[in-house]
Every structure is written in structure tokens, then in C-alpha cells.
């Protein structure tokens, strides 16, 4: 068995594009809405979900032959919740600043539907290595959509990127210019519209490949 | 020979393998499915664990829960002393931030030790008592029970200051903060606010320096306003005076929470603030 067989490569790369969890399967929209008003939280959230999806996929994949069918969702939930709790405890003990940054996201990670979706659809049927790759792929597929939405919202909503002012101060109406931040961008509803636009663009680009 | 059933005409028939078309109604093979003889298949197929039995399921769940419980208990108890030290250090850092120190660059423990003294304001005797107990990391319940902590301190610019802990409620959860006021108890020297779980990028902005720095130098009182005047108003509304601070755009409820926290929090200390 090769480490990077075609199937394993597909498990990793298809969620980045053709089988993207957000734009194609429309999973995890709720958290995409909550954390994308700025780039930094969007990236933190994307990376956290990547790590947790990979780890829980690995654990469930190792256990998959022993899990009783009737309580499999409960088992998956327990694994995810236990993992997230342990990771957040470790962060709190050794990198306190990061854990303060992550505090809000912990709950959002546990309830992220991408996690449950991947565990149920992939890790329950496939081996540990393929499952880990699938987890990383899906996490990154989720992350790039978040980053795109976060980029648009932070740039047009507050004229900044990573909290750094990119639109010159002199452009603003307050300083005699012509530019104004779009207050709509800061509102959560706008992220749904942007996600919609991303889905639209993504689907029309990939129209022929389906 | 295997048995097949056509879902279109509902007839069953026998064949060696899956036929292309239903021999009765000519329906496509996608509508045909193999019928297993009851009792014949399942036993032969079984190998390894029987994962669908009741006993197995219950045992599995019980064992899993016990393992996870022990794991979490172990992690939590083995790390709690480090975590508590972190939390304590962070709380001291928050108090120092309100006083104008940069908690990222100074040695928090040392600077706190040298410059800050934890005291309790006794409402009855109108006197400041030194606090001897263990350093607290949250002050909500202490204030409620009448134990009014005041930190007497030297601010980063060398002046004498008092730091008052305040707590309140935001949109999703608790808020807390430390407000440093000058020796005359008239002006804000600095503030620090943080939250349990306000919306990232919106309400959470109250935890960032740009919001907190707006308070520096603002008066606590104003003519024509009873009690504490200092408050937070919706961003963009015309100001009635210096004492109104811009809230966070798109986070009106969190901003209102901060306003309430300042008013109620400092209100609880009104005997201290008015005492000359």
C-alpha cells in the first residue's frame, strides 16, 4: 500500500475543490457566519477545525470496527468533545494566550457539522491514514472559504486586513475624501451573501467537471 | 440460483445472476434487487465481533464513558495548578493593563508585587482595610457579598491610582473589567475589559486596546447627571459630553453591557468614590 496512492490523494484534494464542505456540501455555514468579520479569527477557526477534524477522523477510523452501529453518533460525539476538551486544557496550561484567543471557538468546533459529516461519511468506512488525510483536506477546504469571506468582510467593512489599515486614511469622508466603510459587511447576514457568491463562483467555474 | 424481485411489477423470479431486464415487465435492472432467503445469509456473513447486540452496545458505551471520564479527570487535575497560575498571572496582567503597563513586555508578577496592593473598602467605617486572603481571579461574587476590593497602586506614569474591579453581562455571557481612576477619583486613568464569549470580530472588540483606550482621561462625573456619568453610547450618535464613549459598531448589546457594567460596577463603590 502506497502512502500517497491516488485514492489517498483524492481524499485530501477533493474537499479543497470539487467536494468542498462549505461550497458544495453547504456544511458548517453557522460558524462561517460567526467568525468571519475579521481575517484573524477566520484563520484561527480554520486551523482549529483542521486539527480537530484530522484527529477525530483518525481516532474514529481506528475504532470503526468496534463501534456499535446503533450508538455510533454518540460515540463520535464523545470522541470529538473529549478531544476538543483535552486540547483546550493543554492550551490553557501551556500557551495561555492562545487559549484565551480560542475560548469562543471551542464550542463552535464541537458543534461544527463538518466534523460529524466526515466522521459518519468517511472515517467509519476508511482506514486511519486515508481518514486523517480526509480530515486535513476538509479542514483546509473549510478554512479557505472562511479566509475569503473574512478577507472581503474585513477589507470592505473596516478598511483593514489583520487589523492593519490598508485603505488610506485620507480617502475617508471624515478626512475630506470620498470613501466610507460598508457597515453591512460587519453584520453577520452579509457573510451569508458572500458565502452565496463564493458558492456561485465556485460552481460556475466547475460546471463542466461535474 | 438466486432470487430477484422487481420493484416495478412486484414479481419475484429466479436467475443465476442479476438480469439486464425484468423478464416479466421489462423494467430496467436498476429496479431489480436480490432477495435473501430469511435465515440463510446473516449467520454465514458474521465474523469477528457482533457489534449490534444489546449487551455489547451497553458495555461499549459504559466502558467508553468511564475511559473518557478518567482521561478528562486526569488531564484536568494534573494541569490545574499550572492553569490556575496562568489565570492568576493573567488577572494581574489585566489590572496592570488598566494602570497603563504593557503586560506583554513587563514581568507581570514582579511589577504587580511592587506597585499594586489589594485592599478592601469597608462601607461602614469608611476605611480601607488591607486584604490578607488569597488573590482572587474573579470579583463578581465578592462585590455582591459586600467585599469591595480596591487596588491601591502606582500607575505606569508614576501617579497614585485606584483600580476598581467591575463585572456585568454582555450579549452571550459575563463581562468583567478593571477601571483605574486617579487619586482624586474624578478621571479614568485606564481600563481593561474582557468577556466570556462575545461574538468574534464584533462584541469581542471590547477586549481590544483601541476600544479600551477611548476611556483614558474621561471624567467619571458630569454636571446634570446623577451618579456615575461615564457611559457607552451607540457609535455615531452625537455626544452630550466627554463622558460618553463610542460603542462597537454592530455590537450594540455588548456595548450596552459595558455601559451597564461601568454604571452598576462603579455604582457599588459610590461611597468609596465620593469619600474625600
XYZ file of C-alpha atoms in Angstrom:
486
model
C 0.000 0.000 0.000
C 1.431 3.312 -1.017
C 1.355 6.237 1.373
C 0.116 8.599 -1.311
C -1.949 6.398 -3.577
C -4.423 8.036 -5.925
C -7.273 7.361 -3.534
C -5.466 8.963 -0.623
C -4.575 11.950 -2.756
C -8.200 12.275 -3.776
C -9.289 12.047 -0.135
C -7.055 15.018 0.569
C -7.583 17.164 -2.521
C -11.222 16.726 -3.466
C -12.564 18.578 -0.405
C -10.354 21.521 -1.343
C -12.203 21.996 -4.584
C -14.777 19.692 -6.186
C -16.184 18.315 -2.963
C -15.688 21.339 -0.748
C -17.549 21.004 2.557
C -18.796 24.608 2.505
C -19.375 25.459 -1.139
C -20.577 22.069 -2.362
C -21.960 20.238 0.664
C -23.003 23.501 2.376
C -21.891 22.311 5.818
C -20.510 24.437 8.639
C -22.227 27.610 7.480
C -23.160 28.639 11.019
C -19.584 29.017 12.190
C -18.568 30.581 8.882
C -21.053 33.274 9.774
C -19.872 33.815 13.314
C -16.132 34.265 12.947
C -15.519 35.885 9.573
C -15.882 39.579 10.298
C -12.091 39.710 10.506
C -9.310 37.668 8.958
C -7.519 36.632 12.127
C -10.382 34.778 13.847
C -11.264 33.197 10.492
C -7.766 31.735 10.184
C -7.649 30.578 13.805
C -11.017 28.874 13.405
C -9.990 27.256 10.098
C -6.803 25.834 11.595
C -8.528 24.597 14.762
C -11.162 22.789 12.744
C -8.448 21.256 10.538
C -6.557 19.885 13.534
C -9.646 18.559 15.286
C -11.167 17.024 12.133
C -7.919 15.203 11.368
C -7.527 13.926 14.920
C -11.120 12.811 15.400
C -11.156 11.189 11.963
C -8.058 9.235 12.975
C -9.497 8.088 16.305
C -12.880 7.099 14.861
C -11.207 5.305 11.978
C -9.141 3.232 14.409
C -12.263 2.369 16.400
C -14.580 1.928 13.437
C -14.792 -1.885 13.538
C -15.726 -1.955 17.200
C -18.316 0.821 17.263
C -21.868 -0.473 17.773
C -23.967 0.747 14.889
C -26.866 1.980 16.962
C -24.861 4.371 19.117
C -22.261 5.400 16.550
C -23.268 9.081 16.504
C -22.975 9.217 20.296
C -19.547 7.598 20.143
C -18.437 10.119 17.522
C -19.737 12.980 19.591
C -17.968 11.764 22.718
C -14.678 11.401 20.839
C -14.927 14.905 19.365
C -15.953 16.528 22.640
C -13.247 14.711 24.609
C -10.569 15.667 22.065
C -11.562 19.315 21.974
C -11.692 19.486 25.763
C -8.279 17.889 26.191
C -6.701 20.129 23.552
C -8.187 23.243 25.125
C -6.971 22.151 28.580
C -3.458 21.640 27.236
C -3.524 25.042 25.548
C -4.737 26.640 28.758
C -1.842 25.141 30.695
C 0.993 25.723 28.248
C 0.022 28.519 25.843
C -2.446 30.560 27.838
C -2.656 33.437 25.355
C -3.719 31.144 22.528
C -6.375 29.561 24.722
C -7.808 32.988 25.539
C -7.945 33.681 21.795
C -9.671 30.356 21.164
C -12.171 30.478 24.005
C -15.182 31.235 21.810
C -14.249 28.794 19.121
C -14.086 25.697 21.303
C -17.868 25.401 21.424
C -18.123 26.191 17.738
C -15.635 23.442 16.866
C -17.523 20.738 18.769
C -20.802 21.599 17.087
C -19.333 22.026 13.606
C -21.316 19.828 11.244
C -18.288 19.191 9.013
C -16.765 17.135 11.807
C -19.762 14.863 12.239
C -20.248 14.700 8.481
C -16.709 13.488 7.848
C -16.755 11.007 10.738
C -20.006 9.493 9.555
C -19.305 9.569 5.818
C -15.591 8.794 5.685
C -13.882 7.695 8.887
C -16.463 4.966 9.557
C -15.568 3.260 6.267
C -11.902 4.014 5.677
C -8.516 3.329 7.177
C -6.700 5.622 9.613
C -4.240 7.191 7.171
C -6.823 7.977 4.495
C -9.151 9.328 7.178
C -6.500 11.643 8.569
C -5.830 12.998 5.074
C -9.547 13.428 4.518
C -9.801 15.344 7.788
C -6.940 17.683 6.900
C -8.372 18.188 3.402
C -11.828 19.043 4.666
C -10.480 21.331 7.364
C -8.431 23.251 4.807
C -11.344 23.290 2.362
C -13.400 24.900 5.110
C -10.553 27.243 6.039
C -10.069 28.756 2.599
C -13.722 29.696 2.300
C -13.548 31.321 5.732
C -10.440 33.235 4.737
C -12.063 34.503 1.522
C -15.162 35.665 3.405
C -13.060 37.152 6.210
C -10.882 38.994 3.681
C -13.846 40.600 1.923
C -15.630 41.483 5.136
C -12.646 42.975 6.924
C -11.438 44.895 3.864
C -14.758 46.483 2.967
C -16.264 46.510 6.447
C -13.450 48.221 8.313
C -10.817 49.014 5.664
C -8.284 46.780 7.402
C -6.545 43.441 6.951
C -5.207 41.638 10.034
C -6.166 44.798 11.946
C -3.761 46.782 9.763
C -5.247 49.789 7.976
C -4.922 49.185 4.214
C -7.304 51.806 2.867
C -5.528 55.147 3.276
C -6.977 57.409 5.968
C -7.078 60.326 3.550
C -9.696 58.554 1.401
C -12.299 58.662 4.136
C -15.162 61.133 4.093
C -14.275 62.141 7.647
C -10.888 63.332 6.387
C -12.238 65.058 3.301
C -12.090 62.055 0.952
C -14.809 60.111 -0.803
C -14.651 56.672 0.823
C -16.812 55.123 3.524
C -16.681 51.698 5.181
C -19.609 49.472 4.324
C -21.384 48.863 7.627
C -23.355 45.992 6.091
C -20.148 43.966 5.788
C -19.741 43.879 9.552
C -23.202 42.383 10.025
C -23.453 38.572 10.192
C -26.062 38.482 7.424
C -23.511 39.756 4.922
C -21.348 36.680 5.386
C -24.215 34.530 4.123
C -24.426 36.666 0.999
C -20.663 36.425 0.472
C -20.715 32.660 1.030
C -23.523 32.568 -1.542
C -21.376 34.486 -4.026
C -18.411 32.169 -3.372
C -20.649 29.148 -3.999
C -21.935 30.743 -7.196
C -18.443 31.498 -8.499
C -17.123 28.100 -7.463
C -19.953 26.214 -9.129
C -19.831 28.113 -12.375
C -16.071 27.546 -12.631
C -16.513 23.822 -12.010
C -19.639 23.405 -14.099
C -18.051 21.192 -16.717
C -16.086 18.979 -14.386
C -19.169 17.527 -12.761
C -29.644 -19.851 -8.246
C -30.617 -16.613 -6.508
C -33.957 -14.974 -6.076
C -34.676 -11.493 -7.502
C -37.540 -9.146 -7.008
C -38.656 -6.477 -9.496
C -39.863 -3.312 -7.782
C -41.951 -2.206 -10.784
C -44.239 -5.221 -11.225
C -43.647 -6.683 -7.761
C -42.929 -10.221 -9.102
C -40.117 -12.448 -7.876
C -38.196 -14.735 -10.173
C -35.051 -16.862 -10.161
C -31.900 -16.331 -12.176
C -28.193 -17.142 -11.991
C -27.124 -13.521 -11.866
C -28.587 -10.023 -11.981
C -30.538 -9.832 -15.250
C -30.385 -6.752 -17.502
C -34.163 -6.501 -17.642
C -37.057 -7.812 -15.632
C -38.293 -10.936 -17.508
C -41.906 -10.072 -16.606
C -42.317 -6.358 -17.197
C -39.030 -5.491 -18.986
C -38.137 -2.864 -16.366
C -34.509 -1.732 -16.162
C -32.126 -3.689 -13.885
C -31.861 -0.707 -11.529
C -35.340 -1.585 -10.274
C -34.430 -5.180 -9.516
C -32.967 -6.275 -6.210
C -31.740 -9.558 -4.881
C -33.937 -11.256 -2.278
C -32.173 -13.115 0.508
C -33.707 -16.208 1.940
C -34.560 -15.453 5.540
C -32.169 -17.144 7.910
C -29.731 -18.292 5.264
C -27.441 -15.276 4.877
C -26.788 -13.444 8.142
C -25.073 -16.286 10.008
C -22.607 -17.107 7.284
C -21.625 -13.458 6.884
C -20.761 -12.926 10.512
C -17.142 -12.811 11.514
C -15.316 -11.118 14.357
C -17.299 -9.061 16.831
C -21.036 -8.921 16.978
C -21.366 -5.175 17.291
C -25.132 -4.936 17.176
C -26.114 -6.853 20.323
C -27.659 -5.037 23.274
C -25.102 -6.290 25.778
C -22.196 -5.266 23.567
C -23.702 -1.813 22.943
C -24.303 -1.127 26.605
C -20.875 -2.384 27.661
C -19.224 -0.376 24.902
C -20.981 2.809 25.972
C -20.198 2.223 29.643
C -16.526 1.480 29.047
C -16.179 4.430 26.695
C -17.737 6.836 29.168
C -15.554 5.573 32.018
C -12.369 5.833 29.940
C -13.206 9.330 28.737
C -14.212 10.429 32.239
C -10.934 9.199 33.719
C -8.950 10.730 30.897
C -10.578 14.131 31.321
C -10.333 13.979 35.110
C -6.660 13.069 34.868
C -5.853 15.834 32.377
C -7.808 18.415 34.321
C -6.372 17.581 37.738
C -2.798 17.227 36.556
C -2.884 20.549 34.746
C -4.994 22.583 37.137
C -2.125 24.024 39.182
C -0.382 25.316 36.046
C -3.666 26.650 34.717
C -4.516 28.435 37.947
C -1.111 30.070 37.974
C -1.730 31.220 34.394
C -5.138 32.604 35.256
C -3.778 34.414 38.304
C -0.929 35.866 36.297
C -3.345 36.932 33.576
C -5.645 38.642 36.093
C -2.689 40.586 37.476
C -1.774 41.456 33.891
C -5.286 42.795 33.314
C -5.041 45.024 36.386
C -1.656 46.290 35.207
C -3.064 46.959 31.724
C -5.721 49.197 33.260
C -2.901 51.033 35.030
C -1.135 51.681 31.733
C 1.547 48.981 31.881
C 2.098 46.768 28.851
C 1.536 43.250 30.140
C 3.292 41.720 27.148
C 6.628 43.386 27.890
C 6.841 43.647 31.683
C 7.285 40.858 34.199
C 3.698 40.781 35.424
C 4.277 39.041 38.766
C 7.116 41.349 39.799
C 5.572 44.644 38.678
C 2.295 43.711 40.353
C 4.087 42.869 43.601
C 5.904 46.225 43.611
C 3.099 48.544 42.546
C -0.277 47.119 43.471
C -1.822 46.492 46.882
C -5.058 44.555 47.284
C -7.338 46.257 49.830
C -10.951 46.176 50.906
C -13.130 49.247 51.311
C -15.227 48.970 54.443
C -18.516 50.769 53.761
C -19.464 51.019 57.446
C -16.332 52.574 58.869
C -15.413 54.298 55.573
C -11.901 52.967 55.824
C -9.555 50.974 53.653
C -8.525 47.610 55.136
C -5.601 45.579 53.846
C -6.700 42.321 52.221
C -4.893 39.281 53.587
C -6.643 36.411 51.822
C -5.771 34.547 48.650
C -5.580 36.573 45.434
C -8.919 36.361 43.643
C -9.288 35.943 39.894
C -12.928 36.984 39.706
C -14.715 39.607 41.736
C -18.407 39.242 40.874
C -19.422 37.247 43.960
C -17.117 39.200 46.268
C -18.721 42.504 45.276
C -22.182 41.008 45.660
C -21.405 39.849 49.195
C -20.201 43.322 50.112
C -16.470 42.609 49.972
C -15.399 45.672 47.989
C -11.890 45.108 46.650
C -9.916 48.204 45.710
C -6.377 48.003 44.394
C -4.241 50.899 45.532
C -1.481 51.225 43.007
C 1.167 53.245 41.297
C 0.269 53.726 37.627
C 2.747 53.375 34.794
C 3.267 57.158 34.726
C 4.200 57.152 38.424
C 0.991 58.706 39.779
C -1.107 57.183 42.564
C -4.230 55.420 41.394
C -7.058 53.161 42.471
C -8.219 50.175 40.436
C -11.837 49.059 40.816
C -12.939 45.630 39.565
C -16.314 45.574 37.803
C -18.474 42.769 36.397
C -21.514 42.698 34.142
C -23.352 40.833 31.437
C -22.870 41.085 27.678
C -24.835 39.513 24.874
C -23.726 35.892 25.360
C -22.107 35.753 28.753
C -20.273 37.531 31.509
C -18.134 40.617 31.118
C -15.551 41.895 33.564
C -13.125 44.705 33.734
C -10.783 46.823 35.803
C -11.123 50.587 35.860
C -8.169 52.633 37.076
C -9.100 56.075 38.431
C -6.844 58.876 39.580
C -6.170 59.822 43.178
C -8.925 62.450 43.200
C -11.420 59.848 41.971
C -12.618 62.098 39.160
C -10.914 60.858 35.996
C -10.334 57.466 34.368
C -6.635 56.613 34.017
C -7.215 53.456 32.035
C -9.482 50.451 31.655
C -9.326 46.792 30.841
C -12.354 44.796 29.741
C -12.781 41.179 28.792
C -15.598 38.771 28.114
C -16.557 35.098 28.276
C -17.758 34.669 24.724
C -18.858 37.746 22.820
C -19.107 37.475 19.023
C -15.635 37.359 17.465
C -14.879 40.487 15.471
C -17.865 42.381 16.886
C -18.610 42.245 20.603
C -15.190 40.745 21.247
C -13.633 44.064 20.201
C -14.301 45.382 23.709
C -11.375 43.182 24.768
C -9.020 45.044 22.421
C -6.924 48.062 23.292
C -8.430 50.528 20.767
C -11.826 50.321 22.471
C -10.349 50.439 25.972
C -8.032 53.356 25.237
C -11.017 55.572 24.449
C -11.681 55.739 28.192
C -8.326 57.232 29.136
C -8.727 60.705 30.626
C -12.522 60.654 30.601
C -14.425 62.077 33.613
C -16.482 59.867 35.916
C -18.990 62.598 36.694
C -20.733 65.298 34.730
C -22.897 68.234 35.605
C -26.584 67.464 35.369
C -26.079 63.694 35.538
C -26.810 61.924 38.791
C -24.369 59.274 39.975
C -21.753 57.894 37.591
C -21.964 59.707 34.252
C -19.353 57.716 32.324
C -21.150 55.527 29.797
C -21.012 53.900 26.361
C -23.332 55.071 23.566
C -24.084 53.794 20.089
C -21.258 54.617 17.699
C -22.065 57.706 15.666
C -24.665 59.313 17.915
C -23.891 62.930 18.799
C -22.193 63.218 22.169
C -23.674 65.097 25.096
C -20.256 65.361 26.657
C -16.802 63.955 27.254
C -18.287 61.224 29.435
C -19.952 59.394 26.510
C -17.765 56.786 24.802
C -18.310 55.318 21.324
C -19.636 51.757 21.419
C -18.667 48.999 18.988
C -20.461 49.103 15.625
C -22.635 46.040 15.149
C -22.387 45.074 18.806
C -24.947 47.313 20.468
C -25.935 44.780 23.114
C -22.343 44.136 24.149
C -21.718 47.894 24.260
C -24.815 48.329 26.418
C -23.429 45.569 28.638
C -20.204 47.538 29.083
C -22.195 50.690 29.882
C -24.231 48.780 32.470
C -21.088 47.231 33.924
C -19.467 50.656 34.374
C -22.568 52.248 35.874
C -23.502 49.401 38.227
C -19.909 48.400 38.962
C -18.745 51.878 39.915
C -22.152 52.498 41.492
C -21.433 49.748 44.026
C -18.303 51.688 45.031
C -20.033 55.062 45.186
C -19.280 55.535 48.907
C -15.611 54.979 48.175
C -15.556 57.276 45.153
C -17.374 60.070 46.953
C -15.193 59.784 50.080
C -12.594 62.523 50.148
